[in-house]
Coordinates of C-alpha atoms in Angstrom, one line a residue:
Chain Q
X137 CA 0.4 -22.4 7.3
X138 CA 1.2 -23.8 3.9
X139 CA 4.7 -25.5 3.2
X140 CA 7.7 -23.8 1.8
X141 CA 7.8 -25.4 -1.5
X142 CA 11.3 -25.3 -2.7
X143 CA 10.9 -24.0 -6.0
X144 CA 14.6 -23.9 -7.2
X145 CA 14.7 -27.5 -6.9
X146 CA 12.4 -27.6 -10.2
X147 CA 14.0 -26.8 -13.7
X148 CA 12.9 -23.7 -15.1
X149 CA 10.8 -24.8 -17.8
X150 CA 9.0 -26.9 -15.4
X151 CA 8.3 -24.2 -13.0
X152 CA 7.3 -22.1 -16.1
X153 CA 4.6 -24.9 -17.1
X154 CA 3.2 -25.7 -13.4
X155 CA 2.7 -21.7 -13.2
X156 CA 1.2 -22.1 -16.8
X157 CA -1.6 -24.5 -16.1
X158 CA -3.5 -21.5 -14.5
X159 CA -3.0 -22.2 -10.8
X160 CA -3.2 -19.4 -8.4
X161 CA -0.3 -21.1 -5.9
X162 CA -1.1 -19.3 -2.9
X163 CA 1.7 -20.2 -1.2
X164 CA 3.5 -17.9 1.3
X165 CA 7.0 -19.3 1.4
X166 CA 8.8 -17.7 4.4
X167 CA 9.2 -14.0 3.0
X168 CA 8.1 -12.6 6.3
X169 CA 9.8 -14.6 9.2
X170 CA 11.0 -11.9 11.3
X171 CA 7.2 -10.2 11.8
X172 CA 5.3 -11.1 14.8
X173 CA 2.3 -11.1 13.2
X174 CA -1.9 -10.4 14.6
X175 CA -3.9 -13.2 14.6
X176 CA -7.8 -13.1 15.8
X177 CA -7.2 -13.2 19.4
X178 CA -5.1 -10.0 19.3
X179 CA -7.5 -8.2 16.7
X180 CA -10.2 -9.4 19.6
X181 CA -8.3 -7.7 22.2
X182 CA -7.6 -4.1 19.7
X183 CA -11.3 -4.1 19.8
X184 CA -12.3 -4.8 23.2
X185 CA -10.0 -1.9 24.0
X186 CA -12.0 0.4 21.9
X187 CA -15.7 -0.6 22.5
X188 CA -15.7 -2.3 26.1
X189 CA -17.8 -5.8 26.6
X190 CA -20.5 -4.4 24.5
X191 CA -22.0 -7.2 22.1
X192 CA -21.5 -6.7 19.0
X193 CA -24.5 -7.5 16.3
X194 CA -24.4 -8.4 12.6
X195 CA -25.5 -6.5 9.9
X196 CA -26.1 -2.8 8.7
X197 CA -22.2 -2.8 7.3
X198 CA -21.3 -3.2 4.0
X199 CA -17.4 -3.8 3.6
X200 CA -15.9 -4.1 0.3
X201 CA -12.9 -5.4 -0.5
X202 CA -11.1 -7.4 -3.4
X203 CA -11.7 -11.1 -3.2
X204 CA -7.8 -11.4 -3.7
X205 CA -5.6 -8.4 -3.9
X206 CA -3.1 -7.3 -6.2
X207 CA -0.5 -6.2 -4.3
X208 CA -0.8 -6.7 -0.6
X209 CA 0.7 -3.3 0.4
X210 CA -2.0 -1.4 -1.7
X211 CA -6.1 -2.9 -1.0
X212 CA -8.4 -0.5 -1.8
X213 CA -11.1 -1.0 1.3
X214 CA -14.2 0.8 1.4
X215 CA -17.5 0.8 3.8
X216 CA -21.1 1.6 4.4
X217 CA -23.1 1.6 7.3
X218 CA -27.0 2.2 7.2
X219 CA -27.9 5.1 8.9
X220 CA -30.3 8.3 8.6
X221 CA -27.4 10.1 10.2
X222 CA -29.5 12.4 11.8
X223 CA -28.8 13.9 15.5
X224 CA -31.0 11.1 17.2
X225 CA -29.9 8.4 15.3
X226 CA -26.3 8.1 13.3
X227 CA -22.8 6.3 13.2
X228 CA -20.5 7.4 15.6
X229 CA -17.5 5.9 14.7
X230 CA -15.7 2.8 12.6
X231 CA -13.3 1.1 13.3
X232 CA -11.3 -1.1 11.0
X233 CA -9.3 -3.9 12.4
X234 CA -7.1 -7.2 10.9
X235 CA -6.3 -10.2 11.9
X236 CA -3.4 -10.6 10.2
X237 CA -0.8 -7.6 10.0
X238 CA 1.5 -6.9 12.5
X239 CA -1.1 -4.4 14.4
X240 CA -3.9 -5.3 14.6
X241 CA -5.4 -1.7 14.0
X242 CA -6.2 -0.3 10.7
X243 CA -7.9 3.1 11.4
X244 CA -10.7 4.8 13.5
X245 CA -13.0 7.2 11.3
X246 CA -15.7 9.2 13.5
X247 CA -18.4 10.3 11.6
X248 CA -21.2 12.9 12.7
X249 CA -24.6 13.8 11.4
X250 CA -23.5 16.3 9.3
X251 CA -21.4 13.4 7.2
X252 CA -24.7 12.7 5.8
X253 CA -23.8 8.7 4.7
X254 CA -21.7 6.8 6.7
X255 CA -19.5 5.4 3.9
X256 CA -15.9 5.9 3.3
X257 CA -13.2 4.5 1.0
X258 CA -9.3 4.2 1.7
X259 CA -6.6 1.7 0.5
X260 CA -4.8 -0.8 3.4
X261 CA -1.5 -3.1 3.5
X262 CA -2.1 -6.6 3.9
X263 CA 0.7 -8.6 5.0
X264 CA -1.2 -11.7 4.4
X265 CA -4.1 -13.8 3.8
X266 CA -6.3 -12.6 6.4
X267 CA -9.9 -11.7 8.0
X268 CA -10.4 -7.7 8.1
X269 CA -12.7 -6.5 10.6
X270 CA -15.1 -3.1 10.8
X271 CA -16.9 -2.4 14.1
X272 CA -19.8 0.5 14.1
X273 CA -20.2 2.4 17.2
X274 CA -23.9 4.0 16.5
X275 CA -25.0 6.9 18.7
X276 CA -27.4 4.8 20.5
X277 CA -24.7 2.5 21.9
X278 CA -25.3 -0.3 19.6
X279 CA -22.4 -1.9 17.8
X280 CA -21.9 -3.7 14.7
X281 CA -19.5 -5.9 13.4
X282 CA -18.6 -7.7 9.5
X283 CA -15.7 -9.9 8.6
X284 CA -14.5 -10.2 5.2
X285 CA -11.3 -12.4 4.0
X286 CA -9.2 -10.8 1.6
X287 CA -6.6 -13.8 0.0
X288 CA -3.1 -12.1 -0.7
X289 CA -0.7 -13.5 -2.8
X290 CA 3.3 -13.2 -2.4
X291 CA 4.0 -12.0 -6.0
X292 CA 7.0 -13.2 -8.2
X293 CA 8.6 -10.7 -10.3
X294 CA 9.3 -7.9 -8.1
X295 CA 12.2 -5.9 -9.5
Chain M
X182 CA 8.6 13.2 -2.3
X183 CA 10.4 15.6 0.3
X184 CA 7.5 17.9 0.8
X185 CA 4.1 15.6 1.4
X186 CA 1.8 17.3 -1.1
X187 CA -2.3 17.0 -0.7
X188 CA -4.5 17.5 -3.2
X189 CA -8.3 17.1 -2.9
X190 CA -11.3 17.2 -5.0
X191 CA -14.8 19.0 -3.7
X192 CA -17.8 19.5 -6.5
X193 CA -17.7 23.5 -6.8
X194 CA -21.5 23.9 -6.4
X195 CA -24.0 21.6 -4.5
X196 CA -27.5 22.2 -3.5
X197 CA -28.4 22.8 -0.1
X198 CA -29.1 19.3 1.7
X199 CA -27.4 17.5 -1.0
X200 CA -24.6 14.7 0.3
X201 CA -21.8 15.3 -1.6
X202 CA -18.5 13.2 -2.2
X203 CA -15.3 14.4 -1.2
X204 CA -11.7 12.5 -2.3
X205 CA -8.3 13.5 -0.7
X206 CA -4.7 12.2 -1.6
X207 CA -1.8 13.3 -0.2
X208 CA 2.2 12.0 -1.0
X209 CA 3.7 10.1 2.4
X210 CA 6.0 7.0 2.4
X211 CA 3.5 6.2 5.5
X212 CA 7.1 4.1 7.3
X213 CA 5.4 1.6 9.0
X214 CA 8.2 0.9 10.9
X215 CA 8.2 -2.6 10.3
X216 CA 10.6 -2.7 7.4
X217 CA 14.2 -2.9 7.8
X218 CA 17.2 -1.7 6.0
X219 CA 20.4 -3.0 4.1
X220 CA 22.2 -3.4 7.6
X221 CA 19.2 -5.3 9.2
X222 CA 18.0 -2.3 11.2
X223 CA 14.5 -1.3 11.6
X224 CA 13.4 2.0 9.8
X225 CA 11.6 4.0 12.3
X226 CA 7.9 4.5 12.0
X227 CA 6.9 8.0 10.5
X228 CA 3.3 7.9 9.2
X229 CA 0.2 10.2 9.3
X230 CA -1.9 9.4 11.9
X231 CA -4.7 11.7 12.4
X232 CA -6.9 13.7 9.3
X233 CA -9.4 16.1 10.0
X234 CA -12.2 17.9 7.9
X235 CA -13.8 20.9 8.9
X236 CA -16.9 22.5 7.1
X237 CA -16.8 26.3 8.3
X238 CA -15.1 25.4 11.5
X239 CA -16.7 22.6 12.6
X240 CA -15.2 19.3 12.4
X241 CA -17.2 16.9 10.2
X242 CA -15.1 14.0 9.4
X243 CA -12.2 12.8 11.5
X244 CA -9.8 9.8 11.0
X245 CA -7.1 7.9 13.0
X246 CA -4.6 6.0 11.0
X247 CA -2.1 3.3 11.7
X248 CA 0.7 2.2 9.9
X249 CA -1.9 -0.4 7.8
X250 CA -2.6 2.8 5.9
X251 CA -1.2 2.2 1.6
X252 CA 1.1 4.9 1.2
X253 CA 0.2 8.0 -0.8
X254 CA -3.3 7.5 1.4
X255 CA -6.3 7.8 -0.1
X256 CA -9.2 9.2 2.2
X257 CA -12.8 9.9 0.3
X258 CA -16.1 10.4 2.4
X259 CA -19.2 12.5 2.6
X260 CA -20.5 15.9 4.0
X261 CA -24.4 17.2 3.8
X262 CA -24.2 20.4 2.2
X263 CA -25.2 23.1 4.6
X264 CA -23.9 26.6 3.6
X265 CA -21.5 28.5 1.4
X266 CA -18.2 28.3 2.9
X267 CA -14.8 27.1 3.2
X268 CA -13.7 23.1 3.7
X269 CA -10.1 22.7 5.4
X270 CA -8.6 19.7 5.3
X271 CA -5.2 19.0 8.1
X272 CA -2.9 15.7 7.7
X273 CA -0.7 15.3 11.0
X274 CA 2.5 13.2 11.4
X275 CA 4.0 11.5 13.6
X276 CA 6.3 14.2 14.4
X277 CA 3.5 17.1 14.4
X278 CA 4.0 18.1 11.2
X279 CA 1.1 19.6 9.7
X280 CA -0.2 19.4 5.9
X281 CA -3.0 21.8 4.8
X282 CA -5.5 22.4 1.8
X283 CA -8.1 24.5 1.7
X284 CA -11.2 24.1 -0.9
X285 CA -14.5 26.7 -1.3
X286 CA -18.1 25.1 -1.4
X287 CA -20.5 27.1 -3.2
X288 CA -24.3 25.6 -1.6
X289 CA -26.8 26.9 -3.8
Chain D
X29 CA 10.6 -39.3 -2.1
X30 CA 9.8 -37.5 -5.1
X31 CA 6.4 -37.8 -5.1
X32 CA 5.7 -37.5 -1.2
X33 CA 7.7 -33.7 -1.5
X34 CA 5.8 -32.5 -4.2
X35 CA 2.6 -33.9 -3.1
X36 CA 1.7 -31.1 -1.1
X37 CA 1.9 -28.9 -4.1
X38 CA -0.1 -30.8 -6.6
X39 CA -3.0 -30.7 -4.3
X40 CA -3.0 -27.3 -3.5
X41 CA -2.4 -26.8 -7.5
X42 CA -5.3 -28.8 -8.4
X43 CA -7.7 -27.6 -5.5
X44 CA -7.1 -23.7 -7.1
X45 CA -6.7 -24.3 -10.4
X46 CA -10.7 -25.0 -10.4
X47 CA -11.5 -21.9 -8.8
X48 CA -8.7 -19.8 -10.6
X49 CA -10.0 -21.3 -14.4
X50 CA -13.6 -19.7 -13.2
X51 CA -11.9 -16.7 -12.3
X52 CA -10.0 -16.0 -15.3
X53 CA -12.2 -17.4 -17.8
X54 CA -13.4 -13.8 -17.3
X55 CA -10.2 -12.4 -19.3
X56 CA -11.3 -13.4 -22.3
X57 CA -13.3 -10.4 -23.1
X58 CA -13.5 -7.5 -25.1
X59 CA -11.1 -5.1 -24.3
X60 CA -12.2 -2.3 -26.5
X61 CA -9.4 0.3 -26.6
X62 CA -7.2 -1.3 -24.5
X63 CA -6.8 -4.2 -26.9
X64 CA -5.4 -4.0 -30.8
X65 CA -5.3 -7.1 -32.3
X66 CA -3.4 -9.4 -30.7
X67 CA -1.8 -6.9 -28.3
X68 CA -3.2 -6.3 -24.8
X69 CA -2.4 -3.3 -22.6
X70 CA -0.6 -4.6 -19.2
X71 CA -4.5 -3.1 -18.2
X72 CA -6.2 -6.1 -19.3
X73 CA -3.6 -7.9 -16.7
X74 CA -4.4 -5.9 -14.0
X75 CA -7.2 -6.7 -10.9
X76 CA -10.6 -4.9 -11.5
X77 CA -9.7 -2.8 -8.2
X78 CA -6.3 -1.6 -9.7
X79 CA -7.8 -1.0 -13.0
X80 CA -9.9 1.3 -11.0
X81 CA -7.5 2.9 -9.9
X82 CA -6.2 4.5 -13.4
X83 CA -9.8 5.0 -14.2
X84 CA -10.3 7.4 -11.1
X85 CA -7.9 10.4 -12.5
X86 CA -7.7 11.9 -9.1
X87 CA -7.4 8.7 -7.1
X88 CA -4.5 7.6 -8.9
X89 CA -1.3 7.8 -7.2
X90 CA 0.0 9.2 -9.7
X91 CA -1.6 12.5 -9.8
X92 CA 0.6 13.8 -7.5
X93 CA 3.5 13.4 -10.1
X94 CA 1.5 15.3 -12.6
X95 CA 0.2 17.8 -10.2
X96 CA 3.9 18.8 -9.7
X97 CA 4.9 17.8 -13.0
X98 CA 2.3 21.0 -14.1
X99 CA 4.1 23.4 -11.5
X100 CA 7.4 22.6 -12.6
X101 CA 6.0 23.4 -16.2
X102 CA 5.1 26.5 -15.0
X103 CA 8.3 27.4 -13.2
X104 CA 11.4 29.8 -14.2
X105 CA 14.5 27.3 -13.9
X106 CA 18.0 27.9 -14.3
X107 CA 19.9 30.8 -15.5
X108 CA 18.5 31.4 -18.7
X109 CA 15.1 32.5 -16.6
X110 CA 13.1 30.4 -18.4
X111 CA 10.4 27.6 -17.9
X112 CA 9.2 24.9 -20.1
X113 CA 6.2 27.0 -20.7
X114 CA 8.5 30.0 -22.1
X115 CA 9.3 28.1 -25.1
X116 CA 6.4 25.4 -24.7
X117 CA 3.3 27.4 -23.5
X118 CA 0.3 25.1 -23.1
X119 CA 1.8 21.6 -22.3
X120 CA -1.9 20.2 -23.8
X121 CA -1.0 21.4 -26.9
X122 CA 2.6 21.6 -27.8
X123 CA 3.0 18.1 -26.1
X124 CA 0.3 16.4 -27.8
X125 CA 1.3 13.3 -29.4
X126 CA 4.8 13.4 -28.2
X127 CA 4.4 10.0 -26.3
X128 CA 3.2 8.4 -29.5
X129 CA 6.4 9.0 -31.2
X130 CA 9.3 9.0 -29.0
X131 CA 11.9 7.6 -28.9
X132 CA 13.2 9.3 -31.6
X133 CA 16.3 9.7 -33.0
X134 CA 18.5 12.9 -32.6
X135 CA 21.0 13.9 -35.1
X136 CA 23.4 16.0 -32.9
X137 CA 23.2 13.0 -30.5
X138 CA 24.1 10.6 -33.6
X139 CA 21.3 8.4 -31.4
X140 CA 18.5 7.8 -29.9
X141 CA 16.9 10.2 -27.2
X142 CA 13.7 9.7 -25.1
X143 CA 11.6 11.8 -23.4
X144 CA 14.1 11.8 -20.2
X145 CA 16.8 12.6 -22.2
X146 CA 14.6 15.3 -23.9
X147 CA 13.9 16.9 -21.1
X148 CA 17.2 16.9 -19.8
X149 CA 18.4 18.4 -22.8
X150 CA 16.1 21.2 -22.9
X151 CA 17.3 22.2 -19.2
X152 CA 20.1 22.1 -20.4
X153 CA 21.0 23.9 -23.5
X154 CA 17.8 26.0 -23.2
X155 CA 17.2 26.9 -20.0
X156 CA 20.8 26.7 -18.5
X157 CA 19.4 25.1 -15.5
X158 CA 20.5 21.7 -13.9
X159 CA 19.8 18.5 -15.2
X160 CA 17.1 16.2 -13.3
X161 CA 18.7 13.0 -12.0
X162 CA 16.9 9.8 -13.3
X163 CA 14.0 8.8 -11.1
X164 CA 14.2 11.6 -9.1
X165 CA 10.5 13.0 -8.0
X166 CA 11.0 16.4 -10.5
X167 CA 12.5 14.2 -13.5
X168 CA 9.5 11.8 -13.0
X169 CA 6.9 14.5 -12.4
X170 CA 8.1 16.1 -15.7
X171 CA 8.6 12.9 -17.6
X172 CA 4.6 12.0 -16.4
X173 CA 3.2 15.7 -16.9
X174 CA 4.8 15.4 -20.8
X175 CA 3.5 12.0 -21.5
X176 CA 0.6 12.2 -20.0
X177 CA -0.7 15.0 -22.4
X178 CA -0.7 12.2 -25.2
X179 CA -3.5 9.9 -23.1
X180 CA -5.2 7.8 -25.2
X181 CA -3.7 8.8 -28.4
X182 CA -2.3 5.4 -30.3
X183 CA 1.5 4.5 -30.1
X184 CA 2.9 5.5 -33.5
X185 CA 6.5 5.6 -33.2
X186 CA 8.7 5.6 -36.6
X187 CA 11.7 2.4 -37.0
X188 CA 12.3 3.5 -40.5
X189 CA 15.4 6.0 -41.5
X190 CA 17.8 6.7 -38.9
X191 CA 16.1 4.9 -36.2
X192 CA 16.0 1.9 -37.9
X193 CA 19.4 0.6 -36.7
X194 CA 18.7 1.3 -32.8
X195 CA 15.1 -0.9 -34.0
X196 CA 17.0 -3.7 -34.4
X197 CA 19.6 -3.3 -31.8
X198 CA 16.6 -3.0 -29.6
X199 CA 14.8 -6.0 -30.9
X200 CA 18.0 -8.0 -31.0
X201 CA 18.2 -7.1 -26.8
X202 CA 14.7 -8.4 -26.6
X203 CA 15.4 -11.7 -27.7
X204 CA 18.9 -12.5 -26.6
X205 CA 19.5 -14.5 -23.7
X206 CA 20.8 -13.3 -20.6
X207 CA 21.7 -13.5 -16.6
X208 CA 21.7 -16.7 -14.7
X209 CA 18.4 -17.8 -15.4
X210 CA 19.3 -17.2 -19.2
X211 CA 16.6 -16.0 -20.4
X212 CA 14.9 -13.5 -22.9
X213 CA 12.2 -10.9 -22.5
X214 CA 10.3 -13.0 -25.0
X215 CA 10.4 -15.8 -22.8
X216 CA 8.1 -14.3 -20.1
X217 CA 6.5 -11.6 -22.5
X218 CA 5.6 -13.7 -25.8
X219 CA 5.9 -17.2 -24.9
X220 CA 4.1 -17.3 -21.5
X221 CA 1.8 -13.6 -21.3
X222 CA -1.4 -15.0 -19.6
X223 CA 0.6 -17.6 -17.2
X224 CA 1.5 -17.2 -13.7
X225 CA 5.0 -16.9 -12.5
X226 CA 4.5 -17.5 -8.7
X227 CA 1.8 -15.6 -8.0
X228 CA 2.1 -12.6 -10.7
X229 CA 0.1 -12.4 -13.9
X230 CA 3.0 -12.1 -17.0
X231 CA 1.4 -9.3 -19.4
X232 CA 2.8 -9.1 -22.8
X233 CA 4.8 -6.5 -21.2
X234 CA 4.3 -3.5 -23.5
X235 CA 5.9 0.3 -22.1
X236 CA 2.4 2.3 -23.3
X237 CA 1.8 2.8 -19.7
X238 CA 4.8 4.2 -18.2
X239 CA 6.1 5.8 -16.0
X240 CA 3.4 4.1 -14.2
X241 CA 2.4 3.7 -10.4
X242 CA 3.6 0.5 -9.4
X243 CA 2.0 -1.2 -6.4
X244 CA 5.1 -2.9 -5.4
X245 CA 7.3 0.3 -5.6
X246 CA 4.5 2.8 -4.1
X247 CA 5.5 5.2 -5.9
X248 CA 6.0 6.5 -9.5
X249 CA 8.4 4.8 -11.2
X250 CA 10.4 4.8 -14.9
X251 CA 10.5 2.3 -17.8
X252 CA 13.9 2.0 -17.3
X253 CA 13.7 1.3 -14.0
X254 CA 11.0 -1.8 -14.7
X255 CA 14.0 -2.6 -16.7
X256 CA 16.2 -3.0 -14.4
X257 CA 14.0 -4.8 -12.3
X258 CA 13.2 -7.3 -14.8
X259 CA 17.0 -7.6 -15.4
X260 CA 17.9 -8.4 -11.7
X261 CA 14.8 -10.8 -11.9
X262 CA 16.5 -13.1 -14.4
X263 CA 20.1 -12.4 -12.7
X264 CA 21.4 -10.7 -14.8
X265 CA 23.4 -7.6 -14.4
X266 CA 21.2 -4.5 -15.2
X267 CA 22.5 -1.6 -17.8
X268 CA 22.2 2.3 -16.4
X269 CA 19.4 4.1 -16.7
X270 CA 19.5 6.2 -19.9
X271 CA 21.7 3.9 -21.3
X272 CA 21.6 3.2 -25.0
X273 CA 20.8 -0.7 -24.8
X274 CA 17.6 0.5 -22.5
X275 CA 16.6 3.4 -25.2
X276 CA 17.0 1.0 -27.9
X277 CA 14.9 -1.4 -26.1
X278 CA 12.4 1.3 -25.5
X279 CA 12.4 2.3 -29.2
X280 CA 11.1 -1.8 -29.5
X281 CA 8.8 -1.9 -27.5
X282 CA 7.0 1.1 -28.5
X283 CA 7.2 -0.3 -32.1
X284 CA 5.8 -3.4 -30.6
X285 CA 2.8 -1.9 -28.7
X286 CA 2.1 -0.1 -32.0
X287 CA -1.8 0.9 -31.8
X288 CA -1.9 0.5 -27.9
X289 CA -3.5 3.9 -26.3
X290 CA -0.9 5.7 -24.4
X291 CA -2.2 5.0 -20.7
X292 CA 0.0 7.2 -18.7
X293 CA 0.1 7.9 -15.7
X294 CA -1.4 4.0 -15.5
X295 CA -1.2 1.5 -12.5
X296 CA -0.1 -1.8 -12.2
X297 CA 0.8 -4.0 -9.5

């Protein structure tokens, strides 16, 4: 957790400068104190509930997702999972999860073979800087898991 | 936006087989019931939590969302083009309340 | 003391500013349309995923705006019977170019008017029907629907004749001081478009966009109220919306993103 810099102790030509020599500050100041926010243990617990004590494997799952966002309350998130999607063989379900938001759920999108491509696009919130998590259920009974951080930045002129 | 308002975009003609793309919007504050108000007092949740696609009656995309959903949600996916038919799309709040749109599929 | 507070900071500064040079080094590239001369859209500002965003007509937000904007075209209002598309008929080409030009000034009015103001008018005397309250849903969906039939066409609005007084009166607003942080819309918009303050990106702050879909307001929103936003930012005590000082100030900035493609509906964060 990064120190509260106390900006307002700074003129504001200096603050202007600092800002100006291209530094990103990613400094959360303590804009959200009253949320009890997820952190991995809780997102590991969201998932458990879903899929069991299955183990979960890496690969097949292509998440994209900004580096840094924008705006927190607005990431556009998308997701792939290799599959034929035929009857025999296809992704059941995926599940979204963070780390870092309030609840640690996102969404839960089933999918069936006549989805042809397991890939689908939407646009979360992000309260912070944070780890977002998809889990594949595939119709075998495998599962698969990625991780992807997304940096989030506490923005500055509002209004 | 009193009235949540959907709109969705579905290629008019596909060939049969073909995986086609399929983008839906639709206007909701999605209240995640996490921010407060003037007074300090929590707004209650109120947020679309279940979408469904059917292709001539049969479901072929389904999603459950929680409040981590942007507002004015965005939802685009894919469907193997079968037959000629009707897609319906249904949004469903928290309160029941149903949303609608309906979009013909020519499969050549 | 001094140094042992801020130390924290510096480090943190220095560690990103490495990574953040690399990252926008990568602004410093053609921006085709979106750039004339020196002038840069608010586009050129934006992420690559919110940018997009306003690529993808149906993705962005704003679509839903125009979508209603089209059926409020469409619709008999008021007690005069009729609707915009009585007088109007095809928004796409009676409302061609009117982005590029407004505001403009209105001799009845002895004034400026903008497009808000326009519309309001219209209802008004024309259709006998209720005005639209500022950034209501309808006045934004019919505010977005009219603008956004000039898209892409370059800001040409005219500061010479009439207008030319409210040009200045605008301009003058632009560069005078105000609120408790005292200063001017140059300060953030000309002297520092490029830096960071906090963690946003200052643009040159140009109006070609609007109304826009603003990440942070999730939702459509008005020039005027960006206005007022940028107002309370620096303390100071906002004007109305439709006042004069904010049409005046809209008359300068259009002058100022003179050549810029009208962009609405775009998106910013």
């Amino acid at each position: 957790m990064l120190r509260k810099i106390n900006m307002v102790a700074l003129g504001r030509r200096d603050t202007l400068r600092l800002a100006g020599a291209g530094a990103v500050a990613f400094v959360t100041s303590s804009l959200l104190p009253n949320l009890a926010l997820a952190d991995s243990a809780s997102a590991a617990k969201a998932i458990k509930k879903i899929i069991g004590d299955k183990a979960t494997q890496q690969g097949r799952i292509t998440l994209e997702l900004p580096q840094i966002a924008e705006n927190g309350n607005t990431v556009p998130i998308a997701f792939e999972v290799e599959s034929p999607m035929t009857e025999a063989d296809h992704v059941k379900a995926v599940h979204i999860f963070s780390e870092g938001n309030p609840i640690p759920n996102v969404a839960s999108i089933r999918f069936s073979p006549a989805s042809g491509r397991a890939r689908a696009a939407t646009r979360m919130r992000m309260a912070k800087t944070q780890n977002v998590i998809a889990v594949a259920e595939m119709s075998d009974g495998s599962v698969f898991m990625a991780k992807a951080e997304v940096k989030v930045t506490i923005g500055g002129c509002g209004g | 936006m009193a009235k949540s308002k959907p709109r969705v975009k579905v290629p008019k003609s596909v060939k049969k087989g073909e995986v086609f793309q399929v983008k839906t919007l639709i206007s909701h504050k999605m209240e995640s019931g996490q921010r407060k108000n003037k007074k300090g007092k929590k707004i209650p949740r109120m947020i679309i939590n279940k979408f469904i696609c059917t292709y001539n009656g049969t479901v072929v995309f389904e999603s459950d969302w929680h409040p981590a959903i942007s507002a004015n949600p965005y939802m685009a996916f894919y469907i193997r083009a079968e037959k000629s038919g009707t897609l319906v799309f249904k949004w469903t709040d928290d309160r029941g309340q149903t949303y609608e749109k309906m979009a013909s599929i020519t499969v050549n | 003391m001094g140094v042992k507070r801020y130390f924290g900071l510096f480090v943190v500064l220095a560690v990103v500013a490495g990574a953040s040079l690399y990252g926008f080094a990568a602004k410093a590239k053609d921006w085709g349309k979106y750039q004339s001369g020196e002038l840069r859209s608010g586009y050129t500002y934006a992420s690559k995923e919110t940018r997009a965003m306003q690529d993808d007509d149906f993705a962005n937000p704003s679509s839903i705006w125009m979508d209603q904007g089209e059926e409020l075209w469409l619709k008999a209002q008021g007690k005069a019977g009729k609707s915009c598309a009585s007088c109007h008929d095809d928004a796409a080409q009676s409302m061609k170019g009117v982005a590029t030009r407004y505001p403009v000034f209105d001799k009845s009015l002895g004034k400026l008017k903008n497009v808000e103001q326009q519309i309001n008018i219209c209802r008004k005397q024309r259709m006998e029907a209720k005005p639209f309250k500022w950034e209501s849903n309808k006045m934004l969906a019919m505010t977005v629907y009219v603008k956004g039939q000039s898209r892409d066409m370059p800001v040409n609005v005219k500061i010479n004749g009439p207008a030319a007084p409210f040009f200045e009166k605008g301009k003058a607003q632009y560069f005078q001081r105000r609120g408790q942080l005292n200063l001017a819309c140059k300060h953030c918009h000309e002297d520092n478009a490029g830096n960071l303050a906090r963690a946003n990106l200052l643009s040159q702050g140009h109006s070609n966009g609007f109304p826009l879909y603003r990440l942070a307001w999730q939702r459509l929103g008005s020039l005027h109220r960006r206005f007022r936003g940028c107002d309370k930012n620096i303390r100071a005590r906002p004007y109305g919306y439709g006042s004069d000082e904010y049409v005046n100030l809209e008359l300068y900035l259009a002058a100022r993103g003179r050549g810029l493609p009208v962009e609405t509906p775009a998106v910013r964060n």
